[in-house]
Coordinates of C-alpha atoms in Angstrom, one line a residue:
Chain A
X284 CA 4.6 15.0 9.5
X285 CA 1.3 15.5 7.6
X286 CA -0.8 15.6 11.0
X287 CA 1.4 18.7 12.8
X288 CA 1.8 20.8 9.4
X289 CA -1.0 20.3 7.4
X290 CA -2.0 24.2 8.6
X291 CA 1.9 25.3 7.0
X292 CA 0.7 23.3 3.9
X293 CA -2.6 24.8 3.4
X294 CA -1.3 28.5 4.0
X295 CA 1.2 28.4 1.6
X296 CA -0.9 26.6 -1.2
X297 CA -3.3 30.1 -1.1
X298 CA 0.1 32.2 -2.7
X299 CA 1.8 29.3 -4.9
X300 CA 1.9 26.0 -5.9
X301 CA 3.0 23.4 -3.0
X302 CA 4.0 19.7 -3.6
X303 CA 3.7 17.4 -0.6
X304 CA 5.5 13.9 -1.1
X305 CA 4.7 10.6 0.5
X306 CA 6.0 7.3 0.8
X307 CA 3.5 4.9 -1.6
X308 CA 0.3 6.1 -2.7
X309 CA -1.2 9.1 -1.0
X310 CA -4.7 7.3 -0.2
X311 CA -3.6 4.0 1.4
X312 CA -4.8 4.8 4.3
X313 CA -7.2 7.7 5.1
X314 CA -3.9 9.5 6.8
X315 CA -3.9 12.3 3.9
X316 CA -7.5 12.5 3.3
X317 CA -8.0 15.4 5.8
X318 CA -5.6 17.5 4.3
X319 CA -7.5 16.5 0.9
X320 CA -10.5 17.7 2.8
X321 CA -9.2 20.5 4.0
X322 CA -8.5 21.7 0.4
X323 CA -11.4 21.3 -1.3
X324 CA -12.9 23.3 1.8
X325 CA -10.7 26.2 1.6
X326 CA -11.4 25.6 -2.3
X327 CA -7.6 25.4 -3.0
X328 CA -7.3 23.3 -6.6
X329 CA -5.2 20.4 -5.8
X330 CA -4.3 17.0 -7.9
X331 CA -2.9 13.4 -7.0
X332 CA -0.2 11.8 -8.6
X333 CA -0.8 8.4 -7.4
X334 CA 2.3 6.3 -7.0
X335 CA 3.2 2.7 -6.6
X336 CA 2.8 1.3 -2.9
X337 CA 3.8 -1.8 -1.1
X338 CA -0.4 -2.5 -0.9
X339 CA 0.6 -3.3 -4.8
X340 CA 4.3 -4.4 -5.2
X341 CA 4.5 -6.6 -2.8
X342 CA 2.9 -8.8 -5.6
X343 CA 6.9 -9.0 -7.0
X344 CA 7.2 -12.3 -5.1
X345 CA 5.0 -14.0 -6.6
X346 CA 1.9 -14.1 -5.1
X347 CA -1.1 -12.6 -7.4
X348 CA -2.8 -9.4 -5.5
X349 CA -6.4 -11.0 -6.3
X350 CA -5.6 -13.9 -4.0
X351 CA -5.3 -11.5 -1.1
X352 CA -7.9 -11.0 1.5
X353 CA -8.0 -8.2 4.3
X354 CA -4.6 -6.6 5.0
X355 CA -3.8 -6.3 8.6
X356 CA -1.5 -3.6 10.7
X357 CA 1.0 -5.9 13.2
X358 CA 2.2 -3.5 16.2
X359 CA 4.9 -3.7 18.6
X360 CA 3.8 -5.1 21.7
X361 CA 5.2 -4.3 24.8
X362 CA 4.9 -6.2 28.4
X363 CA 1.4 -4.9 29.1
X364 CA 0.1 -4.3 26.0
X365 CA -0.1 -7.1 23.1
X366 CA -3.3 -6.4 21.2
X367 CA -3.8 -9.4 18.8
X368 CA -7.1 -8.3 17.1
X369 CA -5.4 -9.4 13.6
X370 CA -5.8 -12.4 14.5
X371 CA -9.0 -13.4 13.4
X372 CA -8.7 -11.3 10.4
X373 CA -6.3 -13.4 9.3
X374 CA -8.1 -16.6 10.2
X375 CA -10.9 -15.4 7.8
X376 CA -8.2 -15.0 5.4
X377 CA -6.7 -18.3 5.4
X378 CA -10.0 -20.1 6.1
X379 CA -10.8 -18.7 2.6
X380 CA -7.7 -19.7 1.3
X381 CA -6.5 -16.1 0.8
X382 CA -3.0 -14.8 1.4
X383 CA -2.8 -11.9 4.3
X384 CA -0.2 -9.3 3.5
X385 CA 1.0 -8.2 7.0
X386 CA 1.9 -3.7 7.6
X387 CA 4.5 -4.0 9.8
X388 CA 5.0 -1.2 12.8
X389 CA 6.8 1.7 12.7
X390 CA 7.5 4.2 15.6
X391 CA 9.2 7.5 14.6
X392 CA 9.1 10.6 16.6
X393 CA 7.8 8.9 19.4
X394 CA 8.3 10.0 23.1
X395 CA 9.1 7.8 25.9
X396 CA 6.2 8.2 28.6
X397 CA 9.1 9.9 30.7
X398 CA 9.8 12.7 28.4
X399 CA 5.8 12.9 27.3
X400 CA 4.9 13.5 30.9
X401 CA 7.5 15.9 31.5
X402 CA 6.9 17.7 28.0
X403 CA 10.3 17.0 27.0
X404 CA 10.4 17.2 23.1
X405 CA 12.9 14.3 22.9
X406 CA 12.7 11.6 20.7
X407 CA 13.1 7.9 20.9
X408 CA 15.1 6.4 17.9
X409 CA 13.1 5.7 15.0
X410 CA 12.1 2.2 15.3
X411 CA 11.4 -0.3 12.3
X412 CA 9.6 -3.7 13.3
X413 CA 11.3 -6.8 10.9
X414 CA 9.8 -9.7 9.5
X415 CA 11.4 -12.1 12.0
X416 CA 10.0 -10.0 14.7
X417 CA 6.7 -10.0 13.3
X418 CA 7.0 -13.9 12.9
X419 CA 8.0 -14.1 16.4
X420 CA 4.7 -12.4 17.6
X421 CA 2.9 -14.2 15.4
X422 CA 3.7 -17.6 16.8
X423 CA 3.3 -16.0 20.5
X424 CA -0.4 -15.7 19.5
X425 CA -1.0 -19.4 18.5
X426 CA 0.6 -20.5 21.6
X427 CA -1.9 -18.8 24.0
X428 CA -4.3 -19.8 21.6
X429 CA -3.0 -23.8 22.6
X430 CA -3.2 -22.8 25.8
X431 CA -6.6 -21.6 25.3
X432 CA -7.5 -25.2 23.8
X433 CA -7.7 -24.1 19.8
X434 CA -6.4 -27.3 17.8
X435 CA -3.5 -26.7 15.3
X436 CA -6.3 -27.1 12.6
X437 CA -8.2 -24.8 13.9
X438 CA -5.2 -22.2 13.6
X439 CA -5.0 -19.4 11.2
X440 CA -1.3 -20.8 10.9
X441 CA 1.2 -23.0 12.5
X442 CA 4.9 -23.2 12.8
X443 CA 5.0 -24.5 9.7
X444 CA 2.8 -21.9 7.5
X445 CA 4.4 -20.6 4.1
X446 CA 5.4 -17.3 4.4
X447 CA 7.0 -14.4 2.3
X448 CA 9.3 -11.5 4.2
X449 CA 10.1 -8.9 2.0
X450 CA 12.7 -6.0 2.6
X451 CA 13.3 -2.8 1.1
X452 CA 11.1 -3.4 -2.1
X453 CA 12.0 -1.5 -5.0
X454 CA 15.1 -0.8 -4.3
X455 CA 18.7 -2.3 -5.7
X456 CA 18.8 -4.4 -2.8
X457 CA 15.7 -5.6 -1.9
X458 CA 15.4 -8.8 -0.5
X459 CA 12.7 -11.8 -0.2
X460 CA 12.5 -14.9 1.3
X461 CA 10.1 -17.9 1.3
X462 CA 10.3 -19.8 4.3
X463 CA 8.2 -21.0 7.3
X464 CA 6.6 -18.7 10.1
X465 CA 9.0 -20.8 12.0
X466 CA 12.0 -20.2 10.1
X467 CA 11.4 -16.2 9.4
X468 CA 11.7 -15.7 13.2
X469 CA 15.4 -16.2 12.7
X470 CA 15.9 -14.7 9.4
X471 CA 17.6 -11.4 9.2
X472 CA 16.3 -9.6 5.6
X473 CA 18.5 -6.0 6.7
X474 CA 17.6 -3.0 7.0
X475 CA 13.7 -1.7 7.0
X476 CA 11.2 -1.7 6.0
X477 CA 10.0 -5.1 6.1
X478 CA 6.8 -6.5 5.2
X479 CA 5.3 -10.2 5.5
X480 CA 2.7 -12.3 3.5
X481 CA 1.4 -15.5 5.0
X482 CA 0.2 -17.5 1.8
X483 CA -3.0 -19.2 1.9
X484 CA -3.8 -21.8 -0.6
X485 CA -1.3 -21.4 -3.4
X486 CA -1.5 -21.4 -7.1
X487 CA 1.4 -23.5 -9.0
X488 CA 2.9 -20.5 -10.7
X489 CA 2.9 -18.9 -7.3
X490 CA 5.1 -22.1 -6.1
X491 CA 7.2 -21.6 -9.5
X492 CA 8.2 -18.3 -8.1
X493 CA 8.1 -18.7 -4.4
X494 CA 11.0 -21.0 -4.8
X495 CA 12.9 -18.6 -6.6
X496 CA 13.1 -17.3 -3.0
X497 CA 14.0 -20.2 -0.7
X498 CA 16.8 -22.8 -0.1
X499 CA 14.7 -25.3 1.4
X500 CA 12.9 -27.4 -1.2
X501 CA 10.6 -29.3 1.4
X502 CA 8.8 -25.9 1.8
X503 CA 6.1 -26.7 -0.2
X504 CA 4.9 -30.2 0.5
X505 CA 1.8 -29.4 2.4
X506 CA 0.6 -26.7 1.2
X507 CA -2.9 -26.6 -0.9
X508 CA -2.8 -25.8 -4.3
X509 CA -5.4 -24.3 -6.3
Chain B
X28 CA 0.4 -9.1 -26.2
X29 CA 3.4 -9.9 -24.0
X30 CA 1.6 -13.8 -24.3
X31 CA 2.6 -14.0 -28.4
X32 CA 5.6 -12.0 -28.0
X33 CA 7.6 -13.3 -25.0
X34 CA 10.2 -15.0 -27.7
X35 CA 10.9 -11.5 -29.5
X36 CA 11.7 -10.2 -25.7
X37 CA 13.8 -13.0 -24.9
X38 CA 15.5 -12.8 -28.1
X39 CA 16.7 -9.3 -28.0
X40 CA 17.6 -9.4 -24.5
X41 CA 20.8 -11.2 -25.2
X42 CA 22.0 -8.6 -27.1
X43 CA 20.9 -5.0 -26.1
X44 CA 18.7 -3.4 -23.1
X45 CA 15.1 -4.3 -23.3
X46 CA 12.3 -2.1 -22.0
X47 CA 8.8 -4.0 -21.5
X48 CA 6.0 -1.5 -20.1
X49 CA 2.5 -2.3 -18.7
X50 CA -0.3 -0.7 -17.6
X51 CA -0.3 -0.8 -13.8
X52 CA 1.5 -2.5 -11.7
X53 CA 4.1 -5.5 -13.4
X54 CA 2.7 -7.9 -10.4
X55 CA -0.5 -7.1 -10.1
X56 CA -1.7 -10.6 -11.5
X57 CA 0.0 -13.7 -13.2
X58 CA 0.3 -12.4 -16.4
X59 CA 4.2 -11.0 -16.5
X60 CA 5.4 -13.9 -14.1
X61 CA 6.4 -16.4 -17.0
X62 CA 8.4 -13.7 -18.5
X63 CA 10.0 -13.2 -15.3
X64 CA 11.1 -16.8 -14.8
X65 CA 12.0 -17.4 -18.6
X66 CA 14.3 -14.6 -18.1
X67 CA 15.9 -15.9 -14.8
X68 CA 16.2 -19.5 -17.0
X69 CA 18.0 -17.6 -19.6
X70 CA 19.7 -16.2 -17.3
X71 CA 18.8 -12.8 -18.5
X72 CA 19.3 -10.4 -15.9
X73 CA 16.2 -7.8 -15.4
X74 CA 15.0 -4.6 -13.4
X75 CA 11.2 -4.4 -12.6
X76 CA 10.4 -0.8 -11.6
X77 CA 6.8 -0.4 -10.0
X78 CA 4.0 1.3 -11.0
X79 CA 0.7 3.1 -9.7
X80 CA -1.9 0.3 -10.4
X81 CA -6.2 0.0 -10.0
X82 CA -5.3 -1.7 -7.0
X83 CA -3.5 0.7 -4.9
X84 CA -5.3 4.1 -6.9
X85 CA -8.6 3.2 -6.2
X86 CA -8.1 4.5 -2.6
X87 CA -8.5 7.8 -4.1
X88 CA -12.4 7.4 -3.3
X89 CA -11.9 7.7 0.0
X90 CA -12.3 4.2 1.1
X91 CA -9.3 2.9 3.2
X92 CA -7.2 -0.3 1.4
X93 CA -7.1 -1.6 4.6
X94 CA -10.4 -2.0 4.5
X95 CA -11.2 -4.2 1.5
X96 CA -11.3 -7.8 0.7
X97 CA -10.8 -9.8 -2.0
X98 CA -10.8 -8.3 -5.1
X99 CA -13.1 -10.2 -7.9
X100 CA -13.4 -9.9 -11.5
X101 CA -16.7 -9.6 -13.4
X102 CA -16.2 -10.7 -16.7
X103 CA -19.0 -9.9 -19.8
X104 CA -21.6 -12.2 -19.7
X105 CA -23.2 -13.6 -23.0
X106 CA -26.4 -15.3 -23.7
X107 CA -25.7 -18.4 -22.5
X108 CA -22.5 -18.2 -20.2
X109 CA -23.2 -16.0 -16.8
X110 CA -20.6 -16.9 -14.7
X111 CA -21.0 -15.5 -11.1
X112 CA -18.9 -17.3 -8.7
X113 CA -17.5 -13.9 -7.6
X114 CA -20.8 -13.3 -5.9
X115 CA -19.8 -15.6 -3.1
X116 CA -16.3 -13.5 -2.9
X117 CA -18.4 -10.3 -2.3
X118 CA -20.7 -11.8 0.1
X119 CA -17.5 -13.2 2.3
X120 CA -16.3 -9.7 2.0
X121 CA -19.6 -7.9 2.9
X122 CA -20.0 -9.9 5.9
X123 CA -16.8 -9.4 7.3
X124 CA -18.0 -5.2 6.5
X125 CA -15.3 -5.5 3.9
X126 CA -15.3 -3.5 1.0
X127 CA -15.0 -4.8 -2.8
X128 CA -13.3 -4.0 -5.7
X129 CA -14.4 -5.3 -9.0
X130 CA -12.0 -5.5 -12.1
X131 CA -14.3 -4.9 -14.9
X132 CA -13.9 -7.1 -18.0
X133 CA -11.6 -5.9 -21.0
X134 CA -12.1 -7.7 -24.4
X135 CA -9.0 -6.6 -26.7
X136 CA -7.9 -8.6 -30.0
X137 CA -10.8 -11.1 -29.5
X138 CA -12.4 -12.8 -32.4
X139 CA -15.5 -13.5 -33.2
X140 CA -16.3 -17.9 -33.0
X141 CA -17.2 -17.6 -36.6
X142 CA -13.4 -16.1 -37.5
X143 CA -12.2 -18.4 -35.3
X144 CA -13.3 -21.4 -37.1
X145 CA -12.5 -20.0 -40.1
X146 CA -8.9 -19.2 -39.3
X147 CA -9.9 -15.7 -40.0
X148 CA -7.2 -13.3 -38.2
X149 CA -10.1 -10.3 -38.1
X150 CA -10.6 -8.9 -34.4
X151 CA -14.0 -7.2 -32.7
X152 CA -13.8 -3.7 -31.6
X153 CA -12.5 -3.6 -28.4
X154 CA -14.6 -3.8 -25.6
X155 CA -14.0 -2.2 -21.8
X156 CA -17.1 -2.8 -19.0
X157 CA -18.7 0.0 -17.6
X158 CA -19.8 0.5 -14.1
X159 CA -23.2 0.3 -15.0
X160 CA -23.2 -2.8 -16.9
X161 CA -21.1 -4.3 -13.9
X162 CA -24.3 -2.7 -11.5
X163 CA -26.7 -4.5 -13.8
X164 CA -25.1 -8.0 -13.9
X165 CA -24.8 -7.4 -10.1
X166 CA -28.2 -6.7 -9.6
X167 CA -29.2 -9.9 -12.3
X168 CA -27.7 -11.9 -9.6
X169 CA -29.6 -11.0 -6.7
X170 CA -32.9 -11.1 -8.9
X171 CA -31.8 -15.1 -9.2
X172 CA -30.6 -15.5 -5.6
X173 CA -34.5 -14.3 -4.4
X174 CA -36.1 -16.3 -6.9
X175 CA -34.1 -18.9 -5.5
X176 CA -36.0 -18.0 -1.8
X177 CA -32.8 -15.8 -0.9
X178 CA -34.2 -13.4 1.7
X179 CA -32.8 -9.4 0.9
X180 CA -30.7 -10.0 4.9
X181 CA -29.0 -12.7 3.4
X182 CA -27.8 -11.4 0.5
X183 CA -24.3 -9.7 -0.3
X184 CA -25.8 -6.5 -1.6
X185 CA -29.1 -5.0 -2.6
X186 CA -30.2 -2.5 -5.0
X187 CA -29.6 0.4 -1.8
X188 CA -26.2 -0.8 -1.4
X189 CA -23.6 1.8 -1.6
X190 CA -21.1 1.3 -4.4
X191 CA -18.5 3.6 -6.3
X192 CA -17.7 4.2 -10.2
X193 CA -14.5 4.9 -11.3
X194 CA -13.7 6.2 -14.7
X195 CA -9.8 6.9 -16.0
X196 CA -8.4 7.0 -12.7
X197 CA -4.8 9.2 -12.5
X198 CA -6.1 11.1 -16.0
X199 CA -7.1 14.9 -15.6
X200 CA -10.3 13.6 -17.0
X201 CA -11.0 10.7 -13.9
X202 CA -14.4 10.7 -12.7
X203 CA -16.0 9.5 -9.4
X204 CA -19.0 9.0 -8.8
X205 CA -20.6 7.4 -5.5
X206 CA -24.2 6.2 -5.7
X207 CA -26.5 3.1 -5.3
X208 CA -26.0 0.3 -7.4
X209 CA -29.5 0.2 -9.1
X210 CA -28.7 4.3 -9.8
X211 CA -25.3 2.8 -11.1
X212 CA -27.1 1.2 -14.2
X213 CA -27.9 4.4 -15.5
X214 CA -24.9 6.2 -14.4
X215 CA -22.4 7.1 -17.6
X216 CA -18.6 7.6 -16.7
X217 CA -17.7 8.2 -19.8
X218 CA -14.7 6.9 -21.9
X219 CA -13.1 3.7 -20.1
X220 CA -11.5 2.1 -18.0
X221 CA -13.9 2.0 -15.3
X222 CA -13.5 -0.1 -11.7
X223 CA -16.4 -0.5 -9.3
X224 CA -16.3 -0.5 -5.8
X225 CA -19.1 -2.5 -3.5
X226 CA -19.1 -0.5 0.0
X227 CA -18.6 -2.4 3.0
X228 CA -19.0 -0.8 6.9
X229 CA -18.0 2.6 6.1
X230 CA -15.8 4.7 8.4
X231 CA -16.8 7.9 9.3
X232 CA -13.7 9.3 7.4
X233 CA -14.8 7.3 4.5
X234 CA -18.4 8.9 4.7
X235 CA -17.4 12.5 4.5
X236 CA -15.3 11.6 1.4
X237 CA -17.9 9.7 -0.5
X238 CA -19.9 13.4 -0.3
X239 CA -17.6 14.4 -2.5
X240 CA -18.7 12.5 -5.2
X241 CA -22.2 12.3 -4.4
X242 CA -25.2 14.7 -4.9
X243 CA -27.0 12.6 -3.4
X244 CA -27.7 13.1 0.4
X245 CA -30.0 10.0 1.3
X246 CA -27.0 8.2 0.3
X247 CA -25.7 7.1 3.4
X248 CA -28.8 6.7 5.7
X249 CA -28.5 2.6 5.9
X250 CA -25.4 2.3 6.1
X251 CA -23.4 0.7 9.0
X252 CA -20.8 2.8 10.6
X253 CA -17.7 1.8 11.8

């Protein structure tokens, strides 16, 4: 990983030329911006070959990337700890009629709190959060929200929001599905990665190709179109 | 134009591989999607392979994806057509400390309304929006929005306001430059395309790359920090 041998990296850039790959585009996230820093400080020449990135392809099922608002990060929750702070982003989304493209968690090289403590270097199986679990959080949130008094109108989404999971996007068999937020808690889309869109108001070419990806043709009667 | 020449696609499809490239990303917007669902009507089978696009590249700034909102487009404005209903989309965004990236307006194989008339097939030069004319149709809008008894703490941006110019992202030749928008008017980036970015709460992260492309230390003195 970037953060634990950026030094490795740097060293070897001084004698010849290093490549470093990553998985989408090198600047979605500032993640690799401190070993671009880092660089330009030890005044080692460097370029970016930018690359294509789910931030960009998820737009393959149909839903145009300017109709997007904010893009929020869902993480596993655990017992004690089930931060929701997404929430409102994507209320502010949907209010606006924008669609919210949901970065689902992913936990690899990750020590239990055991092995951390005991400065065990073992490692937890690499751990891929999917769509349906991601709906299934989701829905956990508007139901304390209930509790809370918030009217289904008042929701950033219901049980029966439009929703896109994707899977394993570029590839031969990558897979997307249309359905509810309802529906998608059940759905198995395979292996990671996973990624998930709740639509906001939809444009009718975005229906056109929505339905290319669902089996249930009822889907789409009340939703607001552009 | 992939809009007169869908047919000619279509056609040859049936009989041999087809290759159809774009600039950017196939999905980035509407445009390819009715080639996409002609195809699946034809029952033409069909690969998409993604690309790098604006949307994702733009990150090379230094300003986070997660971290913008809706992207808007500013289209050329003429004498008597000044459309600006992406000025509320900027102010949404800058509110929520969202950043924004504006698609600048392209004008390729457009005629003129006297060749039109005429039947004429002659086409303008093309045309590509630079950052500054973007920054000055930004700033025309705010002039209005005072006249109009807008106070500066309501509006989405100022003349201060932080923005960033893009010039041929991904070329050897890209340029960035990070400024105010009234110093944007006068800035020249050079050959197109360009893309302008309107700074939202900047992270600290974000800060320290914007100095890159800067000479310009007073830059970031008003601006809220995440």
């Amino acid at each position: 990983m970037v953060e634990q041998h950026a030094d490795v990296i740097l060293d070897n850039a001084k004698n010849c030329d290093v490549s470093f790959l990553v998985v989408g585009d090198p600047f979605g996230a500032t993640t690799h911006t401190d070993l671009l820093l880092r660089a330009r400080q030890a005044e080692i020449p460097y370029n970016v070959i930018h690359n294509a990135s789910i931030m960009n392809a998820v737009g393959c099922c149909g839903l145009q990337l300017y109709s997007f608002g904010e893009t929020v990060s869902i993480v596993f929750w655990t017992d004690d700890w089930k931060p929701d702070s997404f929430y409102d982003k994507i209320l502010a989304n949907t209010t606006r009629g924008l669609h919210t493209h949901c970065l689902l968690d992913i936990k690899v090289k990750e020590q239990s709190i055991e092995n951390l403590m005991r400065g065990k270097k073992i490692y937890e199986p690499p751990r891929y959060m999917s769509a349906a679990q991601a709906a299934r959080q989701l829905l956990e949130i508007i139901q304390k929200k209930r509790v809370e008094g918030c009217e289904d109108t008042e929701l950033a989404y219901t049980e029966k929001s439009v929703c896109v999971g994707l899977a394993r996007v570029g590839s031969d068999d990558q897979r997307i599905v249309a359905t509810t937020l309802q529906k998608m808690t059940t759905t198995d889309l395979g292996p990671p990665l996973h990624s998930l869109v709740i639509a906001g108001h939809l444009h009718p070419l975005e229906v056109e190709m929505l339905t290319l990806f669902t089996d249930d043709l009822t889907l789409f009667e009340n939703v607001v179109l552009l």
